[in-house]
Short mmCIF file of C-alpha atoms in Angstrom, two decimals:
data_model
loop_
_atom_site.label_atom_id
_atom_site.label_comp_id
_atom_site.label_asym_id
_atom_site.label_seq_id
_atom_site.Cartn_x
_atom_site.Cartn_y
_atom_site.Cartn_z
CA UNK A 809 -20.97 -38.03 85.03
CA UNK A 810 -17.52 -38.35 83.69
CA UNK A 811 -19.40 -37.30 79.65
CA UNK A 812 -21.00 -34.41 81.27
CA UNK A 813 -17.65 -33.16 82.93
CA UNK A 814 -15.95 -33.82 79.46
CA UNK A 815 -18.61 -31.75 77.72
CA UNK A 816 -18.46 -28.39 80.33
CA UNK A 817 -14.86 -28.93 79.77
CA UNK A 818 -14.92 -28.93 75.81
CA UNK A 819 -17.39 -25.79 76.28
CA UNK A 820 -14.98 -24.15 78.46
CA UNK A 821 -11.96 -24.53 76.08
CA UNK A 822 -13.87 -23.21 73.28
CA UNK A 823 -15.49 -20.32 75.52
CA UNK A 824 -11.71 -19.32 76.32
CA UNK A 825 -10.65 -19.61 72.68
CA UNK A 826 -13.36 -17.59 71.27
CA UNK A 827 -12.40 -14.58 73.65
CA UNK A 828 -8.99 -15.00 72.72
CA UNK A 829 -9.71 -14.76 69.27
CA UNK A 830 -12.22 -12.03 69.64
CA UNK A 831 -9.61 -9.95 71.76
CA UNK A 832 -6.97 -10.26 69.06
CA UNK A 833 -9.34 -9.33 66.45
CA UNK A 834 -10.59 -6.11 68.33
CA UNK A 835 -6.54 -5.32 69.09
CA UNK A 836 -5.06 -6.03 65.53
CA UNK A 837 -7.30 -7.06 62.85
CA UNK A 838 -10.47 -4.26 63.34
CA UNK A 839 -8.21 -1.32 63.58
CA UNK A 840 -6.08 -2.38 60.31
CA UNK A 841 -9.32 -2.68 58.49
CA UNK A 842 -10.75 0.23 59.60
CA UNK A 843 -7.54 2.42 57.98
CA UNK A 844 -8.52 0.07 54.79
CA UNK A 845 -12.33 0.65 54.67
CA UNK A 846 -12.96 3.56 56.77
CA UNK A 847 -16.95 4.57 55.12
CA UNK A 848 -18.00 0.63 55.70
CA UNK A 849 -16.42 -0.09 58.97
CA UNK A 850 -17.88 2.94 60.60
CA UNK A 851 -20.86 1.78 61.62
CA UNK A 852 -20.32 -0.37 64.56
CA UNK A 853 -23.31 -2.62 64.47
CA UNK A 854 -21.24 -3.98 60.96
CA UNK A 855 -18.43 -4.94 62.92
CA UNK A 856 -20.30 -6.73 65.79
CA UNK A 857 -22.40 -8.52 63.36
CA UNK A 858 -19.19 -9.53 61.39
CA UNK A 859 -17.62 -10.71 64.41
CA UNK A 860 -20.42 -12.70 65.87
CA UNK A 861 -20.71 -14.09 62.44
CA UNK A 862 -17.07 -15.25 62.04
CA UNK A 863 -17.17 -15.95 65.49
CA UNK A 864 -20.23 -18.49 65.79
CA UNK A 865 -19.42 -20.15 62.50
CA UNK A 866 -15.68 -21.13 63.89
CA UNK A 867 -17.06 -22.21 66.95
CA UNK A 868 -20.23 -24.46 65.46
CA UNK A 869 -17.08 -25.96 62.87
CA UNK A 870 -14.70 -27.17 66.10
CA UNK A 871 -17.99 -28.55 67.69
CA UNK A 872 -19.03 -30.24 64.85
CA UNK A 873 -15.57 -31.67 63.90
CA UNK A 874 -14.93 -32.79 67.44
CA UNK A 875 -18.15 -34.72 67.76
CA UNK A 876 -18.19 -36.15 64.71
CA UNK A 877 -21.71 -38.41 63.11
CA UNK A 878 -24.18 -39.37 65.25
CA UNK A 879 -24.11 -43.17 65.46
CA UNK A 880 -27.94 -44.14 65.52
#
């Protein structure tokens, strides 16, 4: 049980993290490129496929990082 608990806790952490880095992004870092690339970032499927992008490939690194090989 106590594996299980560690690995709702590790999900939690990174659940938290990734809306913390996805409300900073949508407060700073979206509007500032939106004054830089105004035609491109118009269209706001772009942005929530960049996100979700950036987004899943962060969170797939710190899993994959944490749990290190598989010992078989």
């Amino acid at each position: 049980m106590g594996e299980r608990l560690k690995v709702f806790a590790l999900v939690a952490l990174l659940g938290f993290m990734a809306g913390v880095i996805a409300d900073l992004t949508a407060e700073y870092i979206i509007p500032t490129l939106m004054t830089i690339l105004p035609a491109f970032f118009s269209v706001r499927y772009v942005l929530s496929g960049l996100a979700g992008a950036c987004l899943t490939v962060v969170l797939v690194s710190i899993w994959a990082y944490i749990t290190g090989p598989s010992e078989a």
